[in-house]
mmCIF file with all atom_site columns, C-alpha atoms in Angstrom:
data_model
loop_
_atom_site.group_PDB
_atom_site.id
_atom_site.type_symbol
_atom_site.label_atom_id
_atom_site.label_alt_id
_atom_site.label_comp_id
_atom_site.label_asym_id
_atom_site.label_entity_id
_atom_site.label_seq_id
_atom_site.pdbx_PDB_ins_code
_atom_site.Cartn_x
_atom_site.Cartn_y
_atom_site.Cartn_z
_atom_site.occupancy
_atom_site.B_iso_or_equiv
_atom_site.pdbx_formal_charge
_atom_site.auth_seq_id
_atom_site.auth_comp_id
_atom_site.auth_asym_id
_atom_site.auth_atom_id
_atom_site.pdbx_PDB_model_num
ATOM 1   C CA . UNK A 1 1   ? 88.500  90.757  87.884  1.00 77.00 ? 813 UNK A CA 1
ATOM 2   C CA . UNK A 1 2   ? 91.544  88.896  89.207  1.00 90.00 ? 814 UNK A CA 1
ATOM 3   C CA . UNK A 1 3   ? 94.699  90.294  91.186  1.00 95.00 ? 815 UNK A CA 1
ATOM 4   C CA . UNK A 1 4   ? 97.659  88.580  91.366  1.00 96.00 ? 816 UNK A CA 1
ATOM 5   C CA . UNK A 1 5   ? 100.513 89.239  93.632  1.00 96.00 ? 817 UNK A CA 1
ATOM 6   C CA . UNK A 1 6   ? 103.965 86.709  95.027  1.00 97.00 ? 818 UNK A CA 1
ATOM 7   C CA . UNK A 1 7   ? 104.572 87.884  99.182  1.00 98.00 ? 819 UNK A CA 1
ATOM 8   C CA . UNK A 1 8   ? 107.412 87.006  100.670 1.00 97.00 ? 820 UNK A CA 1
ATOM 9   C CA . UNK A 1 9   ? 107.402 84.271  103.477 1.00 97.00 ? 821 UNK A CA 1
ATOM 10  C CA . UNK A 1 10  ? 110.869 85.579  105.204 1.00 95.00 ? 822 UNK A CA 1
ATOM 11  C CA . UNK A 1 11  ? 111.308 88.925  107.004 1.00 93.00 ? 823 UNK A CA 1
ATOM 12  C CA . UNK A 1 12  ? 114.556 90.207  108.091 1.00 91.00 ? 824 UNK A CA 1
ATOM 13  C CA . UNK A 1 13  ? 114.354 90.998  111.705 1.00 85.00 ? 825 UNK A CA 1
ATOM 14  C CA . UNK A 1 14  ? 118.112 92.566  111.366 1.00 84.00 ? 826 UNK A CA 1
ATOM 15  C CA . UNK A 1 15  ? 120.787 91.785  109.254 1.00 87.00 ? 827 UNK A CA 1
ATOM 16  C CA . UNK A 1 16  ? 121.819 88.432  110.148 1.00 89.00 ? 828 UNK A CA 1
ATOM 17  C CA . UNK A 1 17  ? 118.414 87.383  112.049 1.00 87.00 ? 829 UNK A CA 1
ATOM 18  C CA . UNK A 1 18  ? 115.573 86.473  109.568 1.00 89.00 ? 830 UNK A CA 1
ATOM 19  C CA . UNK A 1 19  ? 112.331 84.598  110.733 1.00 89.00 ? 831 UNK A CA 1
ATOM 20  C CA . UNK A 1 20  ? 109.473 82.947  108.704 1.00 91.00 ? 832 UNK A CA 1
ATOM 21  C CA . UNK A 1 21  ? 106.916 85.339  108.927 1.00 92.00 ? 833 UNK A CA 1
ATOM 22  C CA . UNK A 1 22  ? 103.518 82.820  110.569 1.00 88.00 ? 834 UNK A CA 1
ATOM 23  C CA . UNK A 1 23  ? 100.879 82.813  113.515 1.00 86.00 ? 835 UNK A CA 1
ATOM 24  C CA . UNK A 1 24  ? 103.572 80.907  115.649 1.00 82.00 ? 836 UNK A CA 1
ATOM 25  C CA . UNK A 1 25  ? 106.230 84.265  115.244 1.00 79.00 ? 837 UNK A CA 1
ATOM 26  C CA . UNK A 1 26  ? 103.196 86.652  115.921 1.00 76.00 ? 838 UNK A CA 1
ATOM 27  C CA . UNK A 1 27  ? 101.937 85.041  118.877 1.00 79.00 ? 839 UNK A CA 1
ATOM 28  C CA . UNK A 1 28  ? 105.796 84.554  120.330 1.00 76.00 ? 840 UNK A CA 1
ATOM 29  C CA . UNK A 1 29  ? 107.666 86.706  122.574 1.00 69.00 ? 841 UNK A CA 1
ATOM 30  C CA . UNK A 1 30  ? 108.878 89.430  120.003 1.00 74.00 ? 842 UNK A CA 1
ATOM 31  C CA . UNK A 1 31  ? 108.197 92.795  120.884 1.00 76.00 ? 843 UNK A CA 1
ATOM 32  C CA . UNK A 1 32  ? 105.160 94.632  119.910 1.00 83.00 ? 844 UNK A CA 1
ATOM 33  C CA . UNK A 1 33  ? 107.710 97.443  117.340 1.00 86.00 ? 845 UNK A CA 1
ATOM 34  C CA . UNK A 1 34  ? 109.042 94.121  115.836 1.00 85.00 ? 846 UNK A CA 1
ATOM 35  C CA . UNK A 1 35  ? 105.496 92.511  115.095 1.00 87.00 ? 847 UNK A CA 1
ATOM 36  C CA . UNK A 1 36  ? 104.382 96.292  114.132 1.00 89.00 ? 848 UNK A CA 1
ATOM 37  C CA . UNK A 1 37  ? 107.396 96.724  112.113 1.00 91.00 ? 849 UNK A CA 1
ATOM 38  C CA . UNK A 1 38  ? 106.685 93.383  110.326 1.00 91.00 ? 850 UNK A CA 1
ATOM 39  C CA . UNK A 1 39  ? 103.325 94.530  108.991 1.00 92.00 ? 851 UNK A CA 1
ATOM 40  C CA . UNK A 1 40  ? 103.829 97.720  108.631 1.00 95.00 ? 852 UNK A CA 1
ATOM 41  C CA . UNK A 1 41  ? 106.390 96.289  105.912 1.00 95.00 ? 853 UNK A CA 1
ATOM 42  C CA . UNK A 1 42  ? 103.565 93.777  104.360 1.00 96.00 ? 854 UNK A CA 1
ATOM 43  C CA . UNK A 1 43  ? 101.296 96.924  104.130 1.00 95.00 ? 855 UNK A CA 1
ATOM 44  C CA . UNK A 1 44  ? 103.688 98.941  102.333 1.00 96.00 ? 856 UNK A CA 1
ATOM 45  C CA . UNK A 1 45  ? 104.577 96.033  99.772  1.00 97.00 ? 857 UNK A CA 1
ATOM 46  C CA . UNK A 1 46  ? 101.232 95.443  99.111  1.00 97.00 ? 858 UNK A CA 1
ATOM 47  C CA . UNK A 1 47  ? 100.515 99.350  98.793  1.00 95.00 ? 859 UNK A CA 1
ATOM 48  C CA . UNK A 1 48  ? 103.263 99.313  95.708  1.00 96.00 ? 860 UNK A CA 1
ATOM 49  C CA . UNK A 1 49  ? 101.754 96.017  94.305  1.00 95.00 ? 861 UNK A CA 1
ATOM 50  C CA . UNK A 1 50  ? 98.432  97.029  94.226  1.00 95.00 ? 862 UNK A CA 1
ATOM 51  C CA . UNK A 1 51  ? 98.570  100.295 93.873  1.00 90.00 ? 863 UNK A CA 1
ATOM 52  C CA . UNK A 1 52  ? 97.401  100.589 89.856  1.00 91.00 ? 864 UNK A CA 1
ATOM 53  C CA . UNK A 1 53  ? 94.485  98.279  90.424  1.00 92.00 ? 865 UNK A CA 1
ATOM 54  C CA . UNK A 1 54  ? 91.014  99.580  90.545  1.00 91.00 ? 866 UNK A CA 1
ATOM 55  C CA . UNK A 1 55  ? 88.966  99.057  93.552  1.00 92.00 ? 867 UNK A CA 1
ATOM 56  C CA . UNK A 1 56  ? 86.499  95.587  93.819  1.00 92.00 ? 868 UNK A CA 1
ATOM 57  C CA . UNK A 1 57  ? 83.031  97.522  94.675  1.00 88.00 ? 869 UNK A CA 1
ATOM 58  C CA . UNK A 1 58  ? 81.665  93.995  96.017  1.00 92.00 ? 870 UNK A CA 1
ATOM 59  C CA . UNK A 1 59  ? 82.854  90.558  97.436  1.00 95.00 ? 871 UNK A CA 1
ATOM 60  C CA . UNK A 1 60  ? 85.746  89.070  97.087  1.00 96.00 ? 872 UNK A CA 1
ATOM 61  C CA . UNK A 1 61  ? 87.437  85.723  97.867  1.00 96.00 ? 873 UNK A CA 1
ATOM 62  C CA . UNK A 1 62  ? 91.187  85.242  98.103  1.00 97.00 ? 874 UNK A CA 1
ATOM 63  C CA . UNK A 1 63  ? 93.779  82.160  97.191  1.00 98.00 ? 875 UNK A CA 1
ATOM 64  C CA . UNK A 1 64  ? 96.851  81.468  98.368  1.00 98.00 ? 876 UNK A CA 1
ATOM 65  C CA . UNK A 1 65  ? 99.583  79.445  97.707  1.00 98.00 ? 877 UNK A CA 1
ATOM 66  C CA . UNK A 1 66  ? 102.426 78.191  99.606  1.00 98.00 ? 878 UNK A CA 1
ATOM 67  C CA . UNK A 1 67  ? 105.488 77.568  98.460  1.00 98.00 ? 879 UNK A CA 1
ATOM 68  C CA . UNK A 1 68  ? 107.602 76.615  101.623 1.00 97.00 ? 880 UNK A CA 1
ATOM 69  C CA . UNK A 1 69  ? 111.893 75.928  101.971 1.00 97.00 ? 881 UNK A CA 1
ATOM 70  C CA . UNK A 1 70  ? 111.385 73.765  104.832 1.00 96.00 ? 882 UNK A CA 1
ATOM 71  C CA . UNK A 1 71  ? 109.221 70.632  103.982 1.00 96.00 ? 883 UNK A CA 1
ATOM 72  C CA . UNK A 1 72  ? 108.238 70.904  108.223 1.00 95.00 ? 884 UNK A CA 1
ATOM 73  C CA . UNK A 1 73  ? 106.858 74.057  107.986 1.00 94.00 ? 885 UNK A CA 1
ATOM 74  C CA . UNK A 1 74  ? 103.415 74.424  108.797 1.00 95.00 ? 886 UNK A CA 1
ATOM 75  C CA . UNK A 1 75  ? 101.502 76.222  106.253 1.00 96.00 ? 887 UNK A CA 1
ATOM 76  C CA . UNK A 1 76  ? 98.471  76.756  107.573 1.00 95.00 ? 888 UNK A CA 1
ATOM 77  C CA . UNK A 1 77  ? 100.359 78.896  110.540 1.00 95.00 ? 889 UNK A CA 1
ATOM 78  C CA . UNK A 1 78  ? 102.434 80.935  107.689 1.00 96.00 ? 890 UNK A CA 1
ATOM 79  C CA . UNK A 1 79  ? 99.397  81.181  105.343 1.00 97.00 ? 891 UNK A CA 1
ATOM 80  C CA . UNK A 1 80  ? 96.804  82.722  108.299 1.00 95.00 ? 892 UNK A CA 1
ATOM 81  C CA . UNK A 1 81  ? 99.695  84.927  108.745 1.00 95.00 ? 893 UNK A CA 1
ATOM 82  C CA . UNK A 1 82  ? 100.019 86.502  105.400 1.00 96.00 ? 894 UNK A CA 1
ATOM 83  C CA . UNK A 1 83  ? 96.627  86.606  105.051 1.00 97.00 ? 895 UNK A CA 1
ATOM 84  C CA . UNK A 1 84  ? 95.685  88.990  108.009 1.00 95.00 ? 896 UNK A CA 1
ATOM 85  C CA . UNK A 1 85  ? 98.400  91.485  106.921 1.00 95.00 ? 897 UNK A CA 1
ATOM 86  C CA . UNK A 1 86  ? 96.956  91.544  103.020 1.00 97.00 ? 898 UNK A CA 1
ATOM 87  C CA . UNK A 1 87  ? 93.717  91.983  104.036 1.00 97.00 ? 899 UNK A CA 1
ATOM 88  C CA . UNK A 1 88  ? 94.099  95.035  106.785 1.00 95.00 ? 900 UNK A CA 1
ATOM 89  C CA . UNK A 1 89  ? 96.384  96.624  103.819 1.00 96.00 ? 901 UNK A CA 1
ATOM 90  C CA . UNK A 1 90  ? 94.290  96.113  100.817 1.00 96.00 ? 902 UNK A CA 1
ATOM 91  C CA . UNK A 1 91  ? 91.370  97.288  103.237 1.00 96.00 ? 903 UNK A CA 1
ATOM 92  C CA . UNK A 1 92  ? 93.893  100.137 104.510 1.00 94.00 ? 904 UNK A CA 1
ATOM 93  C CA . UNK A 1 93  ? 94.417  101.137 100.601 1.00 95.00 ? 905 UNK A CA 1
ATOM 94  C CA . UNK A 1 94  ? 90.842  100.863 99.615  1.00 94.00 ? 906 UNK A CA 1
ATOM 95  C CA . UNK A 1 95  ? 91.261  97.819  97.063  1.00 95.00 ? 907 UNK A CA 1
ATOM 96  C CA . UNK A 1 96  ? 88.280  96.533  98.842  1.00 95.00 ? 908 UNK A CA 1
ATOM 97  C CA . UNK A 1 97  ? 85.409  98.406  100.992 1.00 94.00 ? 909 UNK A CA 1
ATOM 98  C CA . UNK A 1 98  ? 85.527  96.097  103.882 1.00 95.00 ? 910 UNK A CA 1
ATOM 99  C CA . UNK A 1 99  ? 87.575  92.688  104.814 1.00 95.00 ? 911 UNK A CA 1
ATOM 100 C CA . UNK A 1 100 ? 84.306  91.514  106.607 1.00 96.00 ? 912 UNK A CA 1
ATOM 101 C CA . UNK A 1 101 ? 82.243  88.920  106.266 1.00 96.00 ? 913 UNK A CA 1
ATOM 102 C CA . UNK A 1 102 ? 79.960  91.187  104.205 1.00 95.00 ? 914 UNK A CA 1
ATOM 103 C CA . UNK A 1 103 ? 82.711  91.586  101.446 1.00 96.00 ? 915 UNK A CA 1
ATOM 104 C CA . UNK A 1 104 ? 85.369  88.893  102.249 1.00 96.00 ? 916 UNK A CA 1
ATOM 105 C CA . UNK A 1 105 ? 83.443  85.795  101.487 1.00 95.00 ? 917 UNK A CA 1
ATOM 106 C CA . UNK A 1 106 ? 86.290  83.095  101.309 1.00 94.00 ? 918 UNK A CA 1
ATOM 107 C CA . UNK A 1 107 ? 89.399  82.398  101.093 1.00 96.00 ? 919 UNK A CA 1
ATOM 108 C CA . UNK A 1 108 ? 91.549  79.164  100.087 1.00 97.00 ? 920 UNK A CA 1
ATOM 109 C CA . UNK A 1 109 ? 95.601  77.799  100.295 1.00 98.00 ? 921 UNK A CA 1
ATOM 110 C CA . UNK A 1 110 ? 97.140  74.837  98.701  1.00 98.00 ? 922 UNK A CA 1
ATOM 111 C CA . UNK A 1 111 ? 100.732 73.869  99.058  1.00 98.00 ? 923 UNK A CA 1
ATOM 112 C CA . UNK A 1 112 ? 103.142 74.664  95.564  1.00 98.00 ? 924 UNK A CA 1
ATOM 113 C CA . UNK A 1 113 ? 105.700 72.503  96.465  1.00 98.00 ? 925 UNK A CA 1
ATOM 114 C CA . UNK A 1 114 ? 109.427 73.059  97.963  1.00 98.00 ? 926 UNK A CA 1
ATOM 115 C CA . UNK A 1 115 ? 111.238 75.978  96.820  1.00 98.00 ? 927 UNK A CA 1
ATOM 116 C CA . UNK A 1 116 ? 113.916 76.422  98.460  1.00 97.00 ? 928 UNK A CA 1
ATOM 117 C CA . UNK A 1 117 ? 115.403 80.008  96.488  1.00 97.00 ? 929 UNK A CA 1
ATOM 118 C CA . UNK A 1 118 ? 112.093 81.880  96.490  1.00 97.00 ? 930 UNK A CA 1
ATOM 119 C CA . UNK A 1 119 ? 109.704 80.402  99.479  1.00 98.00 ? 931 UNK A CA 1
ATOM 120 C CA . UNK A 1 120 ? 106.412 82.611  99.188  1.00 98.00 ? 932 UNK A CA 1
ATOM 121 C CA . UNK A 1 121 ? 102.711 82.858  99.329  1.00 98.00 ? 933 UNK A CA 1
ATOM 122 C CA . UNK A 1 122 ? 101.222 83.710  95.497  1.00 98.00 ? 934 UNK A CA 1
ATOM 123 C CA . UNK A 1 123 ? 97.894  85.415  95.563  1.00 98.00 ? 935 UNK A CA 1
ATOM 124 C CA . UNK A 1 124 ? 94.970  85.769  94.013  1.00 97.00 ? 936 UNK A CA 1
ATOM 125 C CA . UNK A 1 125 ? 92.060  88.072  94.792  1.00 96.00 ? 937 UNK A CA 1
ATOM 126 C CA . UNK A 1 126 ? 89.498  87.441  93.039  1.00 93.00 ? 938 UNK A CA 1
ATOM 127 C CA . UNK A 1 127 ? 85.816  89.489  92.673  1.00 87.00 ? 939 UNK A CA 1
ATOM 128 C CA . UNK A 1 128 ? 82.754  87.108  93.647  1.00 69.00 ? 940 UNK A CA 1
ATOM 129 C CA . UNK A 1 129 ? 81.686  86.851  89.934  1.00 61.00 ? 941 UNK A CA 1
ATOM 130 C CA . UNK A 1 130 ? 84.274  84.544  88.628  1.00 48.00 ? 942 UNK A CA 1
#
């Protein structure tokens, strides 16, 4: 079984402030209701996404791809990001049993290339057997 979903790189802080969503914004100075409104968002989108898949009952590995506006952008920081809010929601909305060791058994990123209209992570999750 494979699951494929786009996420959104960008998050709109207000309505003229948007910041790219990475380990660099969640280990800044914003305030803890900002970082807690930001995945409480990714958790919810993720819900709706997912939300007529069936459960994996096993292991699963995960790949991601980047596909950044700004050619400086460090992906690995935006990518580790993304990655810790899927896994506490599709964990949180029982997709998987567990995103531990015992069940999440890998994961992987490669860069997509510059898009500059639609930056994003695409994402796979993928059961152990294939």
């Amino acid at each position: 079984m494979s699951i494929k979903l786009e996420l959104p790189v960008y998050f709109n802080i207000t309505k003229d402030k948007k910041v790219l969503v990475g380990s660099n914004f969640a280990r800044s100075k914003a305030h803890y209701h900002t970082l807690n409104k930001v995945k409480r968002y990714y958790n919810d989108l993720v819900a709706d996404k997912l939300k007529e898949f069936e459960p994996i009952g096993g292991q699963f590995k995960v790949r991601y791809t980047y596909f950044y506006k700004n050619p400086l952008t460090d992906g690995s920081n935006v990518v580790s990001q993304i990655d810790k809010y899927l896994l506490d929601a599709i964990q949180e909305i029982g997709l998987v049993v567990n995103d531990n060791v015992k069940y999440n058994i890998g994961a992987s990123w490669s860069v997509g290339g510059q898009d500059k209209e639609n930056p994003r992570v695409e994402v796979e999750i993928y059961d152990e057997n294939i």
